[in-house]
PDB file of C-alpha atoms in Angstrom:
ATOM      1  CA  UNK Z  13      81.779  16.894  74.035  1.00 45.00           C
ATOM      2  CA  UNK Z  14      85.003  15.995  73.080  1.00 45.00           C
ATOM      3  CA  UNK Z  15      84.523  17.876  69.323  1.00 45.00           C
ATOM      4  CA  UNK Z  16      83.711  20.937  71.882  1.00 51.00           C
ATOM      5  CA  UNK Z  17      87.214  20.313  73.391  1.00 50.00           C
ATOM      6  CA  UNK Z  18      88.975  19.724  70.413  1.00 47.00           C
ATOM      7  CA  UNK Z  19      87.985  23.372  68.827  1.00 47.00           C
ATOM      8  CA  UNK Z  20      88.967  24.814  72.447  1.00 59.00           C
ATOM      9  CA  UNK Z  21      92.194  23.464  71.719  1.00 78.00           C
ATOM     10  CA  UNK Z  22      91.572  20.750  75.098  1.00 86.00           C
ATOM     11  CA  UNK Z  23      93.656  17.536  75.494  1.00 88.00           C
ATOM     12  CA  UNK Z  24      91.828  15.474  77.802  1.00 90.00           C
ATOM     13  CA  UNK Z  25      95.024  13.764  80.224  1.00 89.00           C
ATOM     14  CA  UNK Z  26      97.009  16.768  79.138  1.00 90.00           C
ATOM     15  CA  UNK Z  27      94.753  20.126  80.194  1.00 91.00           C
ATOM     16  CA  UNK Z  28      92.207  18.260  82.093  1.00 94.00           C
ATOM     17  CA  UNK Z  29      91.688  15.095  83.566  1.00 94.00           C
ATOM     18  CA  UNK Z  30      87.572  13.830  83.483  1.00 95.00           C
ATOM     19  CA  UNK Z  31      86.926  12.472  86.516  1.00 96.00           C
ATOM     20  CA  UNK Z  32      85.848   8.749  86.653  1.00 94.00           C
ATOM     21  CA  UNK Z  33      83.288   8.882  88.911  1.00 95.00           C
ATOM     22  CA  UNK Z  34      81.300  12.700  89.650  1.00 95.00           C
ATOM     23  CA  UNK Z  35      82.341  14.105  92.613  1.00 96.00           C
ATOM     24  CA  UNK Z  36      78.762  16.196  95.063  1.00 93.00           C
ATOM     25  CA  UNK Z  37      78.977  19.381  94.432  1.00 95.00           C
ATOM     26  CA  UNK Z  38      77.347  21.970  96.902  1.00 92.00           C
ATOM     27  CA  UNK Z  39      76.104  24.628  94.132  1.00 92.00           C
ATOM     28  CA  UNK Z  40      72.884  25.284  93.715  1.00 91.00           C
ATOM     29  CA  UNK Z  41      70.651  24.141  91.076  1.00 90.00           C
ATOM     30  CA  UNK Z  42      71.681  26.021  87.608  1.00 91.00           C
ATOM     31  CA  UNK Z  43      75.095  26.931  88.708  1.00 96.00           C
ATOM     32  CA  UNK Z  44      78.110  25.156  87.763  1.00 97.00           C
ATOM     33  CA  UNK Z  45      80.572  24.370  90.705  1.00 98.00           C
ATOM     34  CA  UNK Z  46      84.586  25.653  90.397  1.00 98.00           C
ATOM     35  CA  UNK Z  47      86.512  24.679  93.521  1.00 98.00           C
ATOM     36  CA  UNK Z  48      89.978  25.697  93.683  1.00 97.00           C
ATOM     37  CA  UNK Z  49      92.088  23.761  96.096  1.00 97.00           C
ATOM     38  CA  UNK Z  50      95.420  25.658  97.711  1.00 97.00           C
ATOM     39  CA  UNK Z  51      97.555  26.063 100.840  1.00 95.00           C
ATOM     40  CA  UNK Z  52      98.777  29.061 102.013  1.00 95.00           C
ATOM     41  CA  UNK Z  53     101.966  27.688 101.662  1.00 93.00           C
ATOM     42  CA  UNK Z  54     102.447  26.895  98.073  1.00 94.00           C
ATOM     43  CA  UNK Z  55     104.275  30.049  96.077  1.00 94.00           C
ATOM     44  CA  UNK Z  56     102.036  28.573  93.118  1.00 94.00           C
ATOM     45  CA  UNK Z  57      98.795  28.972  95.117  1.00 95.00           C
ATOM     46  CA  UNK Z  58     100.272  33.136  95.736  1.00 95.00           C
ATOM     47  CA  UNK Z  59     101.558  33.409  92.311  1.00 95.00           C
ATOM     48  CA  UNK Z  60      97.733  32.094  91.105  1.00 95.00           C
ATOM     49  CA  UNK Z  61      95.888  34.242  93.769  1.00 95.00           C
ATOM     50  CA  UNK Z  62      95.981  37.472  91.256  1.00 95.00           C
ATOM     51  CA  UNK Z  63      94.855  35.676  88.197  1.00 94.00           C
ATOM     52  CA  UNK Z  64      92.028  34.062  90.749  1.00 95.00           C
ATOM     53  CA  UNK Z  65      91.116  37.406  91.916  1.00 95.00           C
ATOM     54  CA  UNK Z  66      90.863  38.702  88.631  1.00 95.00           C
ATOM     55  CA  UNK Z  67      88.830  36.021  86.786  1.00 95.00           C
ATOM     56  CA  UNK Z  68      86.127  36.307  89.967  1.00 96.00           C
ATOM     57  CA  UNK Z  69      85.177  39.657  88.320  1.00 96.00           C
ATOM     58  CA  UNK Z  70      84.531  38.784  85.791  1.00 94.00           C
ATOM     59  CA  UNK Z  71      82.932  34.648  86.022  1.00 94.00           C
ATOM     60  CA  UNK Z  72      80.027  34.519  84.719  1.00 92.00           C
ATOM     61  CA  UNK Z  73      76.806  35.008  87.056  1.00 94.00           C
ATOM     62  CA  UNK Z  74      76.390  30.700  86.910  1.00 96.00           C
ATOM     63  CA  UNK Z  75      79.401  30.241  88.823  1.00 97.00           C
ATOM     64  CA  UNK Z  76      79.700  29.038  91.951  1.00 97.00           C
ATOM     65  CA  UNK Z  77      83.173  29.470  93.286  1.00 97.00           C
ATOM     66  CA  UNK Z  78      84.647  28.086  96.470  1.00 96.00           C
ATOM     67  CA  UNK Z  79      87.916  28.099  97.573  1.00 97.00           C
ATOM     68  CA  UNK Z  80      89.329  24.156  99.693  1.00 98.00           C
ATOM     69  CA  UNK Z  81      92.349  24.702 101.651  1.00 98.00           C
ATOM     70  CA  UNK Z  82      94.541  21.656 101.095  1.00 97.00           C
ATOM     71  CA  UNK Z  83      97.179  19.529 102.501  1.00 93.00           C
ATOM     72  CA  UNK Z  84      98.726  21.601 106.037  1.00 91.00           C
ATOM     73  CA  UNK Z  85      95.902  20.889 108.635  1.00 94.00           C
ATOM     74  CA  UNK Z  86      97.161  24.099 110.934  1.00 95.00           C
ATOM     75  CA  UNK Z  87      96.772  26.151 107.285  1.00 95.00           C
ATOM     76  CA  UNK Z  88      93.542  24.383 106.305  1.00 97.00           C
ATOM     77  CA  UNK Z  89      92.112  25.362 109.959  1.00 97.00           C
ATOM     78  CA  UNK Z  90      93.479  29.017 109.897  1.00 96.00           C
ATOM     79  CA  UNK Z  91      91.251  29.385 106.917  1.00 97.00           C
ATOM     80  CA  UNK Z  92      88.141  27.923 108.402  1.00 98.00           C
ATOM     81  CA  UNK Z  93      88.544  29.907 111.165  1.00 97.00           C
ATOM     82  CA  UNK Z  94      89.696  33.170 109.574  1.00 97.00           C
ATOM     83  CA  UNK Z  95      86.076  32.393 107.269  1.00 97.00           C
ATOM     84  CA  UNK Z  96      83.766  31.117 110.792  1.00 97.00           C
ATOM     85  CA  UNK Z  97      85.016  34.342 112.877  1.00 96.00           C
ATOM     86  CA  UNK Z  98      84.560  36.591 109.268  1.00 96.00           C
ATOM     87  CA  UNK Z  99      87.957  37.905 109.000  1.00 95.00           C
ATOM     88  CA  UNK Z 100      88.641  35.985 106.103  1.00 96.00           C
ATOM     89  CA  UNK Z 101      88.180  38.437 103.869  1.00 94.00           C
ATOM     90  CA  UNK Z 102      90.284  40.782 105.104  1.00 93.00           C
ATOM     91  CA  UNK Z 103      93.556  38.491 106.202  1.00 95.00           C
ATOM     92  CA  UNK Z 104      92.957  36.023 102.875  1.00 95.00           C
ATOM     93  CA  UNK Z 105      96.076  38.028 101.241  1.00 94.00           C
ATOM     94  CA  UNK Z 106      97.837  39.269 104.392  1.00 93.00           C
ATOM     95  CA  UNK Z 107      98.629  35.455 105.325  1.00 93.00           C
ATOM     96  CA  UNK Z 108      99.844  34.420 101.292  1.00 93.00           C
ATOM     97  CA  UNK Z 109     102.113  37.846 101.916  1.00 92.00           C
ATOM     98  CA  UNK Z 110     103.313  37.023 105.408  1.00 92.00           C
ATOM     99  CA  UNK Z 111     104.336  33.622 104.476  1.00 90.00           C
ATOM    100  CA  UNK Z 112     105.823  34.333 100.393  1.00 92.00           C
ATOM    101  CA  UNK Z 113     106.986  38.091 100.638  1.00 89.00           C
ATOM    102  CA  UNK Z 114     108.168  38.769 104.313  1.00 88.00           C
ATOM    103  CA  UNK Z 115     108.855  35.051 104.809  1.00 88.00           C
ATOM    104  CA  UNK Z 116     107.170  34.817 107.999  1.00 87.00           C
ATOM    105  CA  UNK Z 117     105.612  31.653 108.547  1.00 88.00           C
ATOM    106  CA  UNK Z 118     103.859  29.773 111.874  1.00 88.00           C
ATOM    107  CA  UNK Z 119     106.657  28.898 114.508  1.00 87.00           C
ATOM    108  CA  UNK Z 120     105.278  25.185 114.386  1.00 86.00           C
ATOM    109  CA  UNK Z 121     101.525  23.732 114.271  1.00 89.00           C
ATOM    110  CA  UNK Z 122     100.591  24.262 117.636  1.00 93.00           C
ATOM    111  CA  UNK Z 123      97.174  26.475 117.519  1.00 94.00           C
ATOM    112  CA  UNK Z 124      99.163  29.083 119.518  1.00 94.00           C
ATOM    113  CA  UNK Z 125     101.501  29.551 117.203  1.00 93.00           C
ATOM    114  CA  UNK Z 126      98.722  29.482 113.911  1.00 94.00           C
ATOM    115  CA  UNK Z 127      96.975  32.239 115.889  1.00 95.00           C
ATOM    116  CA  UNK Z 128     100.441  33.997 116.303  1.00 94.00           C
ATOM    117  CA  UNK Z 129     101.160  33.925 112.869  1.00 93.00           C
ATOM    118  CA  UNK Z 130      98.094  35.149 111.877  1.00 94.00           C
ATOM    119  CA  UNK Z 131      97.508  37.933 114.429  1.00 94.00           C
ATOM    120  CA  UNK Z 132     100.820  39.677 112.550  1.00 92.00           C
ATOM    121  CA  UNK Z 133      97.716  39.655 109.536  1.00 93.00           C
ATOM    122  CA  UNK Z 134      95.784  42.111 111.872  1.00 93.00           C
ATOM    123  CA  UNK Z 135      93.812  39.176 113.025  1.00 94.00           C
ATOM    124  CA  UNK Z 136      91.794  39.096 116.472  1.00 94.00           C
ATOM    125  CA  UNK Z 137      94.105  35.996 117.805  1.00 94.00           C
ATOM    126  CA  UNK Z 138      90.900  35.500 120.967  1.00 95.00           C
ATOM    127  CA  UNK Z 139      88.757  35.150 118.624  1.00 95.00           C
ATOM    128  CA  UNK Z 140      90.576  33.261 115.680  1.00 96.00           C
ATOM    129  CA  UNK Z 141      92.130  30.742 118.323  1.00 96.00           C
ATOM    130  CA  UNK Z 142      88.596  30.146 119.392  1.00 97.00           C
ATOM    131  CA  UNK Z 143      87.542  28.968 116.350  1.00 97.00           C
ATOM    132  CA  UNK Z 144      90.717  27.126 115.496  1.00 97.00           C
ATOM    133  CA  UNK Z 145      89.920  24.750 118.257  1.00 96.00           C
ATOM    134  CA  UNK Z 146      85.876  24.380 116.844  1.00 97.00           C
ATOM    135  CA  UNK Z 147      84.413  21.181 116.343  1.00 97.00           C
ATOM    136  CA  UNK Z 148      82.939  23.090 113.157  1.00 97.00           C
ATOM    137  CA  UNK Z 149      86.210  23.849 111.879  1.00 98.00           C
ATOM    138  CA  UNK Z 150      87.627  20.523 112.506  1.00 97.00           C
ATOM    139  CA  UNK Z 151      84.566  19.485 110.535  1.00 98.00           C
ATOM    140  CA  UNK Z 152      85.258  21.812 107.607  1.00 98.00           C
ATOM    141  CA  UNK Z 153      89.217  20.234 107.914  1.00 98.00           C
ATOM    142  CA  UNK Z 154      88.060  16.620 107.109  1.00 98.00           C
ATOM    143  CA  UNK Z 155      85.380  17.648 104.545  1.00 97.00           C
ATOM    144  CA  UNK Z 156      88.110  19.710 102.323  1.00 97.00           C
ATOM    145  CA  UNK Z 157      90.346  16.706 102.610  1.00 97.00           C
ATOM    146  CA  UNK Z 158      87.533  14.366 102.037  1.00 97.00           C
ATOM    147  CA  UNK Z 159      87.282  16.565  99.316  1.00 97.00           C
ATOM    148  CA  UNK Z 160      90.332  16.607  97.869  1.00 97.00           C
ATOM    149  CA  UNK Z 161      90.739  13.104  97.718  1.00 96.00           C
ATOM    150  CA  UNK Z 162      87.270  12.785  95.657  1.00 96.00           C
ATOM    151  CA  UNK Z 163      88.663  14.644  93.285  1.00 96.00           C
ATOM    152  CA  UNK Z 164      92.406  13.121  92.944  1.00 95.00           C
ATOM    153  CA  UNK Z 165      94.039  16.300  94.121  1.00 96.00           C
ATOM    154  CA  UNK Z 166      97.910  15.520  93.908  1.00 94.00           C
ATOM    155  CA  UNK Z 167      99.414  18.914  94.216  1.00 93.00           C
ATOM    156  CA  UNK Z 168      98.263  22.937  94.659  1.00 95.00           C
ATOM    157  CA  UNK Z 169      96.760  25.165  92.955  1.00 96.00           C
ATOM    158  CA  UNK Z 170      94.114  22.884  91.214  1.00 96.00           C
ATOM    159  CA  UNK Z 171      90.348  23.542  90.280  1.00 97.00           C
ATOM    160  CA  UNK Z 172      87.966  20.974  90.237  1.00 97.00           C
ATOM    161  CA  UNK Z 173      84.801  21.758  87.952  1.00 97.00           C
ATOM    162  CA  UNK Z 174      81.112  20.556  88.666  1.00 97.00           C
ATOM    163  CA  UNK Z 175      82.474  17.538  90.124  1.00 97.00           C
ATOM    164  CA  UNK Z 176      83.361  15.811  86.812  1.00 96.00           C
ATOM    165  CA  UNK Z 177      87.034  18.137  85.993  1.00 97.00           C
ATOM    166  CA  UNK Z 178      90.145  18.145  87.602  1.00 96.00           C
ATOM    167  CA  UNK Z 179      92.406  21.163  85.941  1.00 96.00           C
ATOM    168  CA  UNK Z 180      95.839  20.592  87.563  1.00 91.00           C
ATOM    169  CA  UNK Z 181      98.023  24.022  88.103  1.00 79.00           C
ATOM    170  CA  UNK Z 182      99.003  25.317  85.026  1.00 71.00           C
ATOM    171  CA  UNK Z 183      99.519  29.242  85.770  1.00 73.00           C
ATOM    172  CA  UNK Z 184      98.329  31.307  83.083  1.00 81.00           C
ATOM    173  CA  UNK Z 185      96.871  28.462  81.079  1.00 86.00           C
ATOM    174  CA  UNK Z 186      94.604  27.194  83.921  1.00 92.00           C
ATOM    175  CA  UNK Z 187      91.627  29.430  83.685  1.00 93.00           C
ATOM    176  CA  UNK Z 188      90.732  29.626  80.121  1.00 92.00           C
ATOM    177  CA  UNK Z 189      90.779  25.772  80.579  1.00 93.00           C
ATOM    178  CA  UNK Z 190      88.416  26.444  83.308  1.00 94.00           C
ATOM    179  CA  UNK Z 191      86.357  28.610  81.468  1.00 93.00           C
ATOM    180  CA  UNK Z 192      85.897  26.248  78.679  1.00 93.00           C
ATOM    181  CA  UNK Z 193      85.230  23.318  81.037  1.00 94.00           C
ATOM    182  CA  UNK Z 194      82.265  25.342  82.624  1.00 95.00           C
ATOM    183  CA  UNK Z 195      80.866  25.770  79.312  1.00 92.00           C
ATOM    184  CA  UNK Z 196      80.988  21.765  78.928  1.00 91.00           C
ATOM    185  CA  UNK Z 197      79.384  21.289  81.842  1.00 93.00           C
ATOM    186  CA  UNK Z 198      76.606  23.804  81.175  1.00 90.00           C
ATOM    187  CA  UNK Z 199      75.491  21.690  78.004  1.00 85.00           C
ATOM    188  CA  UNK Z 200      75.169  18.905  80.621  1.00 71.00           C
TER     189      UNK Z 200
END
């Protein structure tokens, strides 16, 4: 409610934009949706990753969190298939180091040279290049920038919340946004 917002201190067009039309969301039933939408190669994205990583321990239990790779198709697929051969986990913050702190990025968007890029992330590059080439991943490529244009994604690191908030990248001021959103869209 926008009294709700006002005693969180929320400007709606300012902190948050309300999406005109809801945007599917994939959570289950009872659990309110946060998608954050990056690229590995946005220094916002790496500069938001630790605040990200620490606000997961602590979201509350009716989250459901999902990260959308945005923008860079080669990045968008190295995630995809970094998640479908289960090695994202490991090379998630190997790849936002690689490209921000040793500056070493893919030598051009030819799969080769993804899988390259991230085998210097300790990365089986067989097995990621595999997947690279999927139809599955190509699927997950179109459906994050399906996505992304659902919810008016103009720039990285953004979170979208139960498919009805769009909190543009803000830094330190983007997840207590979030957090109040999710408590909006918990009262329905």
């Amino acid at each position: 409610s926008l009294s709700a917002q006002a005693q969180a201190g929320l400007k709606e067009g300012k902190d948050f934009v309300r999406l005109g039309r809801p945007v599917p969301v994939d959570a289950p039933a009872g659990k309110v949706e946060v998608v954050e939408f990056f690229s590995y190669g946005c220094i916002h994205c790496f500069n938001f990753e630790p605040m990200v990583k620490a606000w997961l321990k602590q979201k509350p239990a009716h989250v459901a969190f999902r990260r959308v790779p945005v923008f860079a198709e080669p990045l968008q697929r190295a995630y995809y298939a970094l998640e479908a051969t289960g090695q994202l986990e490991a090379a998630h913050d190997k790849l936002f180091a690689l490209f921000f702190t040793e500056q070493v990025r893919p030598a051009g968007n030819k799969p080769e040279a993804v899988a390259d890029w991230v085998a210097k992330a300790g990365v089986d590059r067989v097995r990621f290049l595999e997947a690279y080439q999927s139809f599955g991943v190509a699927g997950k490529v179109r459906r994050a920038s399906q996505l992304a244009d659902l919810y008016h994604v103009e720039g990285t690191p953004t979170v979208g919340i139960a498919g009805r908030f769009l909190v543009p990248g803000q830094a330190e001021r983007t997840l207590p946004i979030v957090n109040a959103l999710i408590a909006e869209a918990r009262k329905g």
